[in-house]
Each structure stands twice: as C-alpha cells, then as structure tokens.
Amino acid sequence: MNAPVAGSPVAPNPVEASWPANAPIPSPKLVPALADKYINIEDLRLGARRRMPRGVFEFIDRGSEDEATLKDNRASFHRIKLRNRVLVDVSRRSQQITLFGKPMSMPLAIAPTGAAGLACYEGELELARAAARSGVPFTLATPSLTAIERIATVEEGRKWFQLYMWRDRELSHALVRRARDAGFETLILTGDTAVPPIREYNKRNGFNSPFTFNPAIVADVAMSPGWMWRVLRPYLQNGGMPKQAHYPNDSKGVQVRMVGGAETLRGDNLSWDDIARLRDIWKGPILVKGVHQPDDVERGIREGIEGVIVSNHGGRNLDTAVSSLDVLPEIVAAAGDKLVVIADSGVRRGGDILKLLALGAKAVLSGRPTLYGTAVAGEDGAAHALGLLKRELDTAMAYTGCCAINDISPRVLWREAS
Ligand SMILES: Cc1cc2nc3c(=O)[nH]c(=O)nc-3n(C[C@H](O)[C@H](O)[C@H](O)COP(=O)(O)O)c2cc1C
C-alpha cells in the first residue's frame, strides 16, 4: 500500500522551502474549538456569511452571469455515484501522495484566490500557515493583498505561485522572478481569464474596479462592525486601505477585476509563445490553469509544461462552462503519462475529491472552502476546513475499499447510462 503517485520529475527552483527532511509530514486535523459548530464546509460558508459585509461575501461566494456553472459544479458531483466495496481490510489507510517529487499529506492544494486578505486580515498569510501545518501546498495569487516575500516568511510548507500575465510582460516576469527567488516551487499560469468576467452582483453591490467607497458600500460595511474591527482596522493601522500587493503603483487601488482595467494589466494577448520565456525564468514545474480542450493538452506537452489544471474558475468566469468532473476524462486521456492533471471547482466534500481522483486527477485544488474557514477563524478556520475534507475523504476511501490514493480507480464510480 501507499505507493506514491508520481508527478513528472522536474528540476526544482534553486531556493525551496518545504517540510523538514525526514520529519513525518504534518496532516490536516479538525480544530477542537471549531469542531462542534462547523461540522461541514457549508457550516463554514454560513459562518463566513455572518462575519463579513454582503458585498465581500458575494465577491467570494458567487459566480458569473446566470451562475449556471456555479450550480452545475455541485450538481455534477451528485450526478455521479459511488459503489461500496465489501470485505476488504481497510484498517490502514493513507492519503499521502508525492507530487512533483515531494510529499503531501493528502491529494489537495490550496487554490489561488485573489483578495483572500478581505476574508480576514492578511488572509493569505493565514492560509499559508494553515497549509504548512496541514502538509499541503499553498498557492499565492497574483492579486493577493500580501506580498510574495511576506508569504515566504512562513518557513515551512510548499508554496506555489499563480500568475495572471499582464500586457506589460516585464512587470509579470519581474513577479515570477520574485516568486522564484523567494522559494516558490510551482508556477500556475492562469489561462481562463483573457478578459474580466461579468459578475453582476459586484455591480449591484457597488463594487467598482478600482474599488472606491460609495454610499452602497459604506452602508454595507457599516452593517458589519465585526469585519471592520477584525479586518479593516488592522489594515488602516498598518499602512492604509488594503491593496493588491503586486500591482504596479499606478493601479494600486483594490481591483475588483483581477485582469484588465489599466492597459498594462490587460490579459488578452497571452499565448502559448509565452511559455518559452517563462521557462527561461522558472525551472520548477509550470502548470496551465483552466484547461478544457484535449488540443490544449497536446500543445502544452509540446511546449514542455508539467501539468494542467482542469478548472472553470469555480464558476466565476465563463458561465455555462463545463464542470471539471464532466470534462476530466478527456483531459486525462490526452495527458497520458506526459502531464500531471489537477482539477478544481466545486469541491466541498471529501467524496468529491475521491470522484475526481477516480477519473484520473492526481490532486485537487480547494478555493472557497479554505477561504470560508479563514473568514471564520483565520489559520485555524482554514486548517479546520482541510481537516473536514480529509476526514470525509478518509470515510469515502474506507467505504469504497481504498487504503491508498493509488487504489482509487474508476471502479469506485457508477454513472447512469445515458
Ligand atoms: C474569491 C476568489 C478569488 C479567486 N482568485 C483567483 C485568482 O486570482 N487566480 C486564479 O487563477 N484563480 C482564482 N480563483 C479561482 C480558484 O483558484 C479556483 O479555481 C476556484 O476557487 C475553485 O473552485 P472552488 O472555489 O469551488 O473550490 C479565485 C476564486 C475565488 C473564490
């Protein structure tokens, strides 16, 4: 049991932080102080909703346009069923895998989420600490409110960096160099955000880009004195309004749109030709996020990337985009053993993770679950979210007769004949 799932061997970046060599890797655990009140991710979601202004909560929670993809992300996991496996000794179970040559406690990494620092003060740092103590990688997003170098002060843990490539390539390449020099080990190039998405609730809530106070927002924030005290006040005391830490000075107001706006920040001329230049800078794994088409996988293989992330951005970008679960088998088939396939969007239960792995994903990303946790209780809340997902995955593995991640295969799945 426990044969590691291998990612492709790639040269690491020169400086790398991880868990100490030879020490057992830490594992996600339920946080006792939260365990009675928050017994699943939905409890954390409702807790987050109570603790922040409506506009901020909806910015995190909702999707684009009619939110068809947002809803289908959950529905897709319910369309596919699991099969029991009986009379198998499952008394020794492990979720540990090896990805890109390094161990992780479970097949999950924290997804990049811009403005995690609005869920809680310095939310990105809290997420990075929660990931480190839980033995999973943390991904810092380009639009984060906390800078790369500050995240690097969290010594332990694997850190990945997500890039939105801007029209001004020099600005973007400088960021990639900073992430490399700070010890980040994997680069995620987001490919599914050529233009800003249409998120109608942001407009209704008075969220403009760059963010400015207007009567609607002032009224909304005033209804959340706890959020003002816990989140806004420390920013104001330590340097002023929260801002995206990596954006150039001329567009430093909080951008509600993560790409576009200023000419330098447009994201619509990103192409496969950019990979070669990134490869000159980045020796670690490069993953392209938002992939739905087998052709793109084939192109990625030719360009020498190490992996793809099947994602619809959590239903936040292209509405009616296919769910990751539905499109995953085609992507896995195209990738063969040449690329690592990771999947995200809509994972709220450990059983969802099992289904994605059974269809060939090597790991999943979690976006909102850990953000909700952070809003509820900072690092502890995010760690608790990871603990919940781990416990549920453990249960699903035991019922389906899987002792190790490598035991999870399509045989655990049942689909209605179409
Ligand atoms: C508030 C928020 C901000 C996000 N910001 C980014 C980002 O800056 N870059 C990116 O590639 N993906 C971003 N995403 C998408 C996530 O990386 C991930 O694909 C998605 O959240 C997965 O779906 P889930 O939230 O259902 O787990 C964001 C998601 C959320 C919820």
Short mmCIF file of C-alpha atoms and ligand atoms in Angstrom, two decimals:
data_model
loop_
_atom_site.label_atom_id
_atom_site.label_comp_id
_atom_site.label_asym_id
_atom_site.label_seq_id
_atom_site.Cartn_x
_atom_site.Cartn_y
_atom_site.Cartn_z
CA MET A 1 0.00 0.00 0.00
CA ASN A 2 0.94 3.63 -0.19
CA ALA A 3 2.83 3.58 -3.43
CA PRO A 4 3.37 7.25 -4.11
CA VAL A 5 1.65 8.90 -7.06
CA ALA A 6 4.48 10.38 -9.04
CA GLY A 7 4.47 13.72 -10.78
CA SER A 8 6.95 14.23 -13.61
CA PRO A 9 10.48 14.78 -12.31
CA VAL A 10 11.46 18.39 -12.92
CA ALA A 11 14.35 20.49 -11.73
CA PRO A 12 13.37 22.38 -8.59
CA ASN A 13 13.80 26.12 -8.31
CA PRO A 14 17.10 26.96 -6.62
CA VAL A 15 15.78 28.05 -3.21
CA GLU A 16 12.98 25.91 -1.83
CA ALA A 17 11.08 25.85 1.39
CA SER A 18 9.27 22.65 2.36
CA TRP A 19 8.75 20.49 5.39
CA PRO A 20 11.95 19.46 7.18
CA ALA A 21 13.67 16.46 5.60
CA ASN A 22 13.00 13.11 7.30
CA ALA A 23 10.32 14.53 9.63
CA PRO A 24 6.85 13.00 9.25
CA ILE A 25 4.70 15.26 7.12
CA PRO A 26 2.00 17.07 9.10
CA SER A 27 -1.58 16.16 8.36
CA PRO A 28 -4.88 18.13 8.32
CA LYS A 29 -6.75 17.90 11.61
CA LEU A 30 -10.10 19.09 12.87
CA VAL A 31 -9.70 22.05 15.22
CA PRO A 32 -11.41 21.07 18.52
CA ALA A 33 -12.67 24.61 19.26
CA LEU A 34 -14.48 24.69 15.90
CA ALA A 35 -15.49 21.06 15.54
CA ASP A 36 -18.92 21.23 17.23
CA LYS A 37 -20.12 24.34 15.45
CA TYR A 38 -18.67 23.75 11.99
CA ILE A 39 -19.27 20.15 11.05
CA ASN A 40 -19.00 20.61 7.30
CA ILE A 41 -17.87 23.17 4.71
CA GLU A 42 -21.40 24.58 4.37
CA ASP A 43 -21.33 25.47 8.08
CA LEU A 44 -18.10 27.38 7.47
CA ARG A 45 -19.72 29.10 4.47
CA LEU A 46 -22.66 30.26 6.58
CA GLY A 47 -20.27 31.36 9.32
CA ALA A 48 -18.30 33.39 6.77
CA ARG A 49 -21.51 34.99 5.51
CA ARG A 50 -22.40 36.15 9.02
CA ARG A 51 -18.98 37.68 9.54
CA MET A 52 -18.48 39.91 6.52
CA PRO A 53 -20.22 42.60 4.51
CA ARG A 54 -22.57 41.23 1.91
CA GLY A 55 -20.51 42.68 -0.95
CA VAL A 56 -17.32 40.97 0.21
CA PHE A 57 -19.09 37.68 0.87
CA GLU A 58 -20.73 37.67 -2.55
CA PHE A 59 -17.42 38.55 -4.19
CA ILE A 60 -16.04 35.34 -2.71
CA ASP A 61 -19.08 33.11 -2.90
CA ARG A 62 -20.92 33.81 -6.13
CA GLY A 63 -20.40 33.10 -9.82
CA SER A 64 -20.71 34.89 -13.13
CA GLU A 65 -23.81 35.84 -15.16
CA ASP A 66 -26.64 33.29 -14.54
CA GLU A 67 -24.38 31.22 -12.28
CA ALA A 68 -25.22 28.10 -14.29
CA THR A 69 -21.67 26.80 -13.96
CA LEU A 70 -21.53 27.60 -10.25
CA LYS A 71 -24.64 25.44 -9.68
CA ASP A 72 -23.53 22.70 -12.06
CA ASN A 73 -20.22 22.39 -10.26
CA ARG A 74 -22.09 20.95 -7.27
CA ALA A 75 -24.70 19.11 -9.35
CA SER A 76 -22.00 17.31 -11.35
CA PHE A 77 -20.69 15.67 -8.19
CA HIS A 78 -24.19 14.49 -7.32
CA ARG A 79 -24.81 13.07 -10.83
CA ILE A 80 -22.06 10.51 -10.40
CA LYS A 81 -22.43 7.90 -7.66
CA LEU A 82 -20.08 5.72 -5.67
CA ARG A 83 -20.08 1.96 -5.22
CA ASN A 84 -19.37 0.20 -1.94
CA ARG A 85 -16.57 -2.33 -1.85
CA VAL A 86 -17.11 -5.04 0.75
CA LEU A 87 -14.95 -7.29 2.93
CA VAL A 88 -11.68 -5.56 2.23
CA ASP A 89 -9.27 -4.88 5.07
CA VAL A 90 -9.09 -1.10 5.10
CA SER A 91 -7.71 -0.78 8.61
CA ARG A 92 -4.55 1.02 7.44
CA ARG A 93 -5.37 3.99 5.26
CA SER A 94 -3.19 6.80 3.97
CA GLN A 95 -3.89 9.81 1.77
CA GLN A 96 -0.25 10.73 1.28
CA ILE A 97 0.98 11.28 -2.27
CA THR A 98 4.10 12.55 -3.95
CA LEU A 99 3.60 15.31 -6.46
CA PHE A 100 6.47 16.79 -8.45
CA GLY A 101 8.85 14.72 -6.38
CA LYS A 102 7.64 15.91 -2.97
CA PRO A 103 5.25 14.50 -0.37
CA MET A 104 1.89 15.98 0.55
CA SER A 105 -0.38 14.74 3.33
CA MET A 106 -3.39 14.49 1.03
CA PRO A 107 -4.02 15.00 -2.70
CA LEU A 108 -5.05 18.64 -2.31
CA ALA A 109 -3.50 22.08 -2.56
CA ILE A 110 -4.99 25.45 -1.65
CA ALA A 111 -6.09 27.23 -4.84
CA PRO A 112 -5.03 30.78 -5.68
CA THR A 113 -7.71 33.21 -4.52
CA GLY A 114 -7.08 36.89 -5.13
CA ALA A 115 -8.08 39.13 -2.26
CA ALA A 116 -8.10 36.34 0.34
CA GLY A 117 -6.96 39.20 2.55
CA LEU A 118 -10.53 40.54 2.54
CA ALA A 119 -11.83 37.39 4.22
CA CYS A 120 -9.58 38.05 7.15
CA TYR A 121 -6.65 40.34 7.97
CA GLU A 122 -3.63 39.12 5.99
CA GLY A 123 -5.72 36.16 4.90
CA GLU A 124 -3.05 34.89 2.53
CA LEU A 125 -0.61 34.51 5.43
CA GLU A 126 -3.25 32.65 7.44
CA LEU A 127 -3.88 30.32 4.51
CA ALA A 128 -0.15 29.71 4.03
CA ARG A 129 0.25 28.83 7.71
CA ALA A 130 -2.80 26.55 7.64
CA ALA A 131 -1.40 24.76 4.58
CA ALA A 132 2.05 24.38 6.16
CA ARG A 133 0.67 22.85 9.35
CA SER A 134 -1.60 20.54 7.33
CA GLY A 135 1.04 19.22 4.93
CA VAL A 136 -0.47 20.61 1.71
CA PRO A 137 0.82 23.26 -0.72
CA PHE A 138 -0.49 26.82 -0.68
CA THR A 139 -0.87 28.86 -3.88
CA LEU A 140 -0.40 32.63 -3.71
CA ALA A 141 -2.44 34.54 -6.32
CA THR A 142 -1.12 37.47 -8.35
CA PRO A 143 -3.89 39.75 -6.99
CA SER A 144 -3.23 38.85 -3.33
CA LEU A 145 -3.13 41.57 -0.71
CA THR A 146 0.01 40.10 0.87
CA ALA A 147 3.33 40.22 -0.95
CA ILE A 148 5.36 37.22 -2.08
CA GLU A 149 8.23 37.95 0.30
CA ARG A 150 5.95 38.12 3.33
CA ILE A 151 4.43 34.75 2.46
CA ALA A 152 7.98 33.40 2.23
CA THR A 153 8.41 34.22 5.94
CA VAL A 154 6.19 31.20 6.64
CA GLU A 155 9.17 28.91 6.65
CA GLU A 156 7.63 25.50 6.36
CA GLY A 157 5.35 24.22 3.65
CA ARG A 158 5.30 24.12 -0.13
CA LYS A 159 4.44 27.35 -1.87
CA TRP A 160 3.13 27.71 -5.39
CA PHE A 161 2.63 30.98 -7.28
CA GLN A 162 -0.23 31.84 -9.65
CA LEU A 163 0.39 34.24 -12.49
CA TYR A 164 -2.01 36.47 -14.35
CA MET A 165 0.11 37.52 -17.29
CA TRP A 166 -0.24 41.24 -17.94
CA ARG A 167 0.14 43.12 -21.20
CA ASP A 168 3.33 44.59 -19.73
CA ARG A 169 5.37 41.37 -19.78
CA GLU A 170 8.30 42.93 -17.93
CA LEU A 171 6.06 43.56 -14.91
CA SER A 172 4.83 39.97 -14.96
CA HIS A 173 8.27 38.45 -15.47
CA ALA A 174 9.60 40.52 -12.56
CA LEU A 175 6.90 38.98 -10.35
CA VAL A 176 7.84 35.49 -11.50
CA ARG A 177 11.48 36.18 -10.63
CA ARG A 178 10.45 37.41 -7.20
CA ALA A 179 8.43 34.22 -6.57
CA ARG A 180 11.35 32.08 -7.76
CA ASP A 181 13.85 33.91 -5.57
CA ALA A 182 11.53 33.64 -2.56
CA GLY A 183 11.46 29.82 -2.85
CA PHE A 184 8.11 29.24 -4.50
CA GLU A 185 8.35 25.91 -6.30
CA THR A 186 5.49 25.63 -8.81
CA LEU A 187 4.15 28.24 -11.23
CA ILE A 188 0.48 28.19 -12.18
CA LEU A 189 -0.26 30.24 -15.28
CA THR A 190 -3.97 31.03 -15.36
CA GLY A 191 -5.26 30.74 -18.90
CA ASP A 192 -9.00 31.19 -18.47
CA THR A 193 -9.24 34.91 -17.76
CA ALA A 194 -8.49 36.69 -21.03
CA VAL A 195 -10.91 39.50 -20.12
CA PRO A 196 -12.66 40.44 -16.89
CA PRO A 197 -15.68 38.18 -16.23
CA ILE A 198 -19.23 39.51 -15.88
CA ARG A 199 -20.16 39.31 -12.22
CA GLU A 200 -23.40 41.18 -11.94
CA TYR A 201 -23.67 41.09 -8.15
CA ASN A 202 -20.45 43.13 -7.88
CA LYS A 203 -22.13 45.89 -9.82
CA ARG A 204 -25.31 45.65 -7.75
CA ASN A 205 -23.23 45.77 -4.56
CA GLY A 206 -21.45 48.90 -5.75
CA PHE A 207 -18.11 47.11 -6.24
CA ASN A 208 -16.27 49.03 -8.95
CA SER A 209 -12.70 48.50 -10.12
CA PRO A 210 -10.61 50.06 -8.72
CA PHE A 211 -12.57 49.84 -5.51
CA THR A 212 -13.89 53.17 -4.22
CA PHE A 213 -16.19 53.91 -1.34
CA ASN A 214 -19.72 54.86 -2.36
CA PRO A 215 -22.94 55.10 -0.33
CA ALA A 216 -23.94 51.47 -1.06
CA ILE A 217 -20.63 50.12 0.19
CA VAL A 218 -20.44 52.39 3.21
CA ALA A 219 -23.92 51.19 4.26
CA ASP A 220 -22.92 47.55 3.66
CA VAL A 221 -19.68 47.79 5.62
CA ALA A 222 -21.39 49.67 8.44
CA MET A 223 -23.64 46.62 8.92
CA SER A 224 -20.55 44.52 9.66
CA PRO A 225 -18.81 46.22 12.59
CA GLY A 226 -17.05 42.95 13.46
CA TRP A 227 -15.45 42.77 9.99
CA MET A 228 -14.47 46.45 10.22
CA TRP A 229 -12.78 45.79 13.55
CA ARG A 230 -11.11 42.47 12.70
CA VAL A 231 -10.16 43.08 9.05
CA LEU A 232 -10.31 46.73 8.01
CA ARG A 233 -8.98 48.34 11.20
CA PRO A 234 -5.63 46.48 11.27
CA TYR A 235 -5.01 47.36 7.60
CA LEU A 236 -5.76 51.01 8.32
CA GLN A 237 -3.47 50.93 11.34
CA ASN A 238 -0.65 49.27 9.40
CA GLY A 239 -0.35 51.27 6.23
CA GLY A 240 -3.82 52.15 4.98
CA MET A 241 -6.53 50.61 2.84
CA PRO A 242 -5.90 47.02 1.74
CA LYS A 243 -4.36 46.88 -1.73
CA GLN A 244 -3.19 44.26 -4.16
CA ALA A 245 0.43 43.92 -3.15
CA HIS A 246 1.87 43.03 -6.57
CA TYR A 247 0.07 45.53 -8.77
CA PRO A 248 2.04 48.44 -10.18
CA ASN A 249 1.75 51.72 -8.31
CA ASP A 250 -0.49 53.39 -10.88
CA SER A 251 -3.21 50.75 -10.39
CA LYS A 252 -2.86 50.02 -6.72
CA GLY A 253 -6.40 50.68 -5.59
CA VAL A 254 -8.10 47.33 -4.85
CA GLN A 255 -9.02 45.91 -8.26
CA VAL A 256 -12.31 44.07 -8.24
CA ARG A 257 -11.46 42.96 -11.77
CA MET A 258 -8.30 40.91 -11.48
CA VAL A 259 -7.19 41.48 -15.07
CA GLY A 260 -7.85 44.40 -17.33
CA GLY A 261 -8.64 47.93 -16.33
CA ALA A 262 -5.29 49.63 -16.77
CA GLU A 263 -3.72 49.00 -20.19
CA THR A 264 -0.64 47.44 -18.58
CA LEU A 265 -2.83 44.87 -16.78
CA ARG A 266 -4.77 43.58 -19.78
CA GLY A 267 -4.63 39.82 -20.07
CA ASP A 268 -5.96 39.20 -23.56
CA ASN A 269 -2.78 38.64 -25.54
CA LEU A 270 -1.42 35.71 -23.51
CA SER A 271 -0.41 32.87 -25.84
CA TRP A 272 1.48 29.58 -25.85
CA ASP A 273 4.50 31.55 -27.08
CA ASP A 274 4.79 32.96 -23.56
CA ILE A 275 5.71 29.57 -22.11
CA ALA A 276 9.25 29.56 -23.53
CA ARG A 277 10.09 32.89 -21.88
CA LEU A 278 8.61 31.72 -18.57
CA ARG A 279 10.70 28.57 -18.81
CA ASP A 280 13.85 30.71 -19.04
CA ILE A 281 12.95 32.20 -15.67
CA TRP A 282 11.23 29.27 -13.97
CA LYS A 283 12.97 25.90 -13.63
CA GLY A 284 10.31 24.30 -11.43
CA PRO A 285 7.00 22.86 -12.65
CA ILE A 286 4.76 25.06 -14.80
CA LEU A 287 1.03 24.29 -14.82
CA VAL A 288 -1.61 25.93 -17.03
CA LYS A 289 -4.94 26.51 -15.27
CA GLY A 290 -8.39 26.48 -16.86
CA VAL A 291 -7.82 23.77 -19.48
CA HIS A 292 -10.89 22.11 -21.07
CA GLN A 293 -9.71 21.03 -24.52
CA PRO A 294 -7.56 17.99 -25.40
CA ASP A 295 -5.83 20.07 -28.10
CA ASP A 296 -4.62 22.44 -25.43
CA VAL A 297 -3.18 19.50 -23.52
CA GLU A 298 -1.31 18.36 -26.62
CA ARG A 299 0.04 21.87 -27.15
CA GLY A 300 1.07 22.03 -23.50
CA ILE A 301 3.03 18.79 -23.89
CA ARG A 302 4.84 20.23 -26.94
CA GLU A 303 5.64 23.43 -25.03
CA GLY A 304 7.17 21.41 -22.19
CA ILE A 305 4.85 22.29 -19.30
CA GLU A 306 4.50 19.79 -16.46
CA GLY A 307 0.78 19.88 -15.83
CA VAL A 308 -2.68 21.27 -16.45
CA ILE A 309 -5.43 22.26 -14.08
CA VAL A 310 -8.94 21.41 -15.22
CA SER A 311 -10.97 24.27 -13.83
CA ASN A 312 -13.86 26.61 -14.59
CA HIS A 313 -12.53 29.07 -12.01
CA GLY A 314 -15.16 27.93 -9.51
CA GLY A 315 -17.97 29.13 -11.80
CA ARG A 316 -16.65 32.69 -11.64
CA ASN A 317 -15.64 33.25 -15.26
CA LEU A 318 -17.21 31.69 -18.38
CA ASP A 319 -20.81 30.94 -17.49
CA THR A 320 -22.16 27.59 -18.73
CA ALA A 321 -18.55 26.36 -18.88
CA VAL A 322 -18.41 22.59 -18.43
CA SER A 323 -17.85 21.13 -14.97
CA SER A 324 -14.39 19.79 -14.23
CA LEU A 325 -15.79 16.37 -13.37
CA ASP A 326 -17.51 16.07 -16.77
CA VAL A 327 -14.56 17.12 -18.92
CA LEU A 328 -11.82 15.49 -16.86
CA PRO A 329 -11.76 12.06 -18.60
CA GLU A 330 -10.97 13.65 -21.99
CA ILE A 331 -8.19 15.73 -20.49
CA VAL A 332 -6.71 12.78 -18.62
CA ALA A 333 -6.74 10.71 -21.83
CA ALA A 334 -4.94 13.46 -23.75
CA ALA A 335 -2.37 13.95 -20.99
CA GLY A 336 -1.48 10.25 -20.72
CA ASP A 337 1.63 9.97 -18.58
CA LYS A 338 3.14 13.14 -20.05
CA LEU A 339 1.37 15.73 -17.90
CA VAL A 340 0.04 15.83 -14.35
CA VAL A 341 -3.67 16.63 -14.31
CA ILE A 342 -5.11 18.52 -11.34
CA ALA A 343 -8.79 19.52 -11.06
CA ASP A 344 -10.84 22.07 -9.15
CA SER A 345 -14.19 23.85 -8.98
CA GLY A 346 -16.98 22.86 -6.63
CA VAL A 347 -15.16 20.51 -4.26
CA ARG A 348 -17.00 20.72 -0.93
CA ARG A 349 -16.81 17.13 0.32
CA GLY A 350 -14.10 14.53 0.60
CA GLY A 351 -16.23 12.28 -1.63
CA ASP A 352 -15.90 14.92 -4.39
CA ILE A 353 -12.12 14.56 -4.19
CA LEU A 354 -12.45 10.77 -4.45
CA LYS A 355 -14.53 11.15 -7.65
CA LEU A 356 -12.02 13.47 -9.32
CA LEU A 357 -9.16 11.13 -8.42
CA ALA A 358 -11.12 8.14 -9.71
CA LEU A 359 -11.40 9.93 -13.07
CA GLY A 360 -7.66 10.44 -13.23
CA ALA A 361 -6.81 13.69 -11.45
CA LYS A 362 -3.62 13.40 -9.39
CA ALA A 363 -4.78 16.07 -6.95
CA VAL A 364 -7.44 18.75 -6.50
CA LEU A 365 -7.40 22.43 -5.59
CA SER A 366 -9.69 23.90 -2.96
CA GLY A 367 -10.69 27.55 -3.36
CA ARG A 368 -13.68 28.69 -1.34
CA PRO A 369 -13.67 26.03 1.45
CA THR A 370 -10.44 27.32 2.95
CA LEU A 371 -11.47 30.95 2.32
CA TYR A 372 -14.68 30.40 4.29
CA GLY A 373 -12.58 28.84 7.03
CA THR A 374 -10.24 31.82 7.06
CA ALA A 375 -13.18 34.22 7.38
CA VAL A 376 -14.45 32.25 10.38
CA ALA A 377 -11.20 31.77 12.30
CA GLY A 378 -8.09 32.71 10.29
CA GLU A 379 -5.43 29.99 10.17
CA ASP A 380 -7.42 27.70 12.47
CA GLY A 381 -10.52 28.03 10.31
CA ALA A 382 -8.66 27.16 7.12
CA ALA A 383 -6.93 24.24 8.85
CA HIS A 384 -10.32 23.03 10.07
CA ALA A 385 -11.70 23.14 6.51
CA LEU A 386 -8.79 20.95 5.40
CA GLY A 387 -9.43 18.63 8.35
CA LEU A 388 -13.08 18.23 7.33
CA LEU A 389 -12.17 17.39 3.73
CA LYS A 390 -9.54 14.93 4.88
CA ARG A 391 -11.94 13.15 7.25
CA GLU A 392 -14.62 12.87 4.58
CA LEU A 393 -12.14 11.58 2.01
CA ASP A 394 -10.98 9.02 4.55
CA THR A 395 -14.56 7.83 5.08
CA ALA A 396 -15.21 7.60 1.33
CA MET A 397 -11.96 5.67 0.84
CA ALA A 398 -12.84 3.18 3.56
CA TYR A 399 -16.34 2.52 2.14
CA THR A 400 -15.01 2.10 -1.40
CA GLY A 401 -12.25 -0.24 -0.25
CA CYS A 402 -9.28 2.06 -0.88
CA CYS A 403 -6.33 2.05 1.50
CA ALA A 404 -4.12 4.34 -0.57
CA ILE A 405 -4.69 7.04 -3.14
CA ASN A 406 -3.35 4.69 -5.81
CA ASP A 407 -6.20 2.27 -5.02
CA ILE A 408 -8.77 4.82 -6.20
CA SER A 409 -9.86 3.91 -9.71
CA PRO A 410 -12.95 4.25 -11.95
CA ARG A 411 -14.34 1.05 -10.42
CA VAL A 412 -15.49 3.05 -7.38
CA LEU A 413 -17.81 5.09 -9.66
CA TRP A 414 -21.28 4.44 -11.02
CA ARG A 415 -22.89 6.58 -13.71
CA GLU A 416 -26.40 6.36 -15.02
CA ALA A 417 -26.40 5.01 -18.59
CA SER A 418 -27.12 7.96 -20.89
C1 LIG B 1 -12.53 34.85 -4.19
C2 LIG B 1 -11.82 34.06 -5.25
C3 LIG B 1 -10.72 34.62 -5.90
C4 LIG B 1 -10.05 33.89 -6.88
N1 LIG B 1 -8.93 34.43 -7.45
C5 LIG B 1 -8.23 33.72 -8.36
C6 LIG B 1 -7.02 34.24 -8.89
O1 LIG B 1 -6.57 35.32 -8.53
N2 LIG B 1 -6.37 33.48 -9.81
C7 LIG B 1 -6.84 32.26 -10.22
O2 LIG B 1 -6.22 31.61 -11.06
N3 LIG B 1 -7.97 31.75 -9.71
C8 LIG B 1 -8.67 32.45 -8.79
N4 LIG B 1 -9.80 31.92 -8.26
C9 LIG B 1 -10.25 30.57 -8.68
C10 LIG B 1 -9.63 29.49 -7.79
O3 LIG B 1 -8.26 29.38 -7.99
C11 LIG B 1 -10.25 28.11 -8.08
O4 LIG B 1 -10.13 27.81 -9.43
C12 LIG B 1 -11.70 28.02 -7.65
O5 LIG B 1 -11.94 28.75 -6.48
C13 LIG B 1 -12.09 26.57 -7.44
O6 LIG B 1 -13.42 26.45 -7.12
P1 LIG B 1 -13.98 26.31 -5.62
O7 LIG B 1 -13.94 27.69 -5.04
O8 LIG B 1 -15.35 25.83 -5.84
O9 LIG B 1 -13.06 25.35 -4.88
C14 LIG B 1 -10.50 32.61 -7.26
C15 LIG B 1 -11.59 32.05 -6.60
C16 LIG B 1 -12.24 32.75 -5.60
C17 LIG B 1 -13.39 32.09 -4.90
#
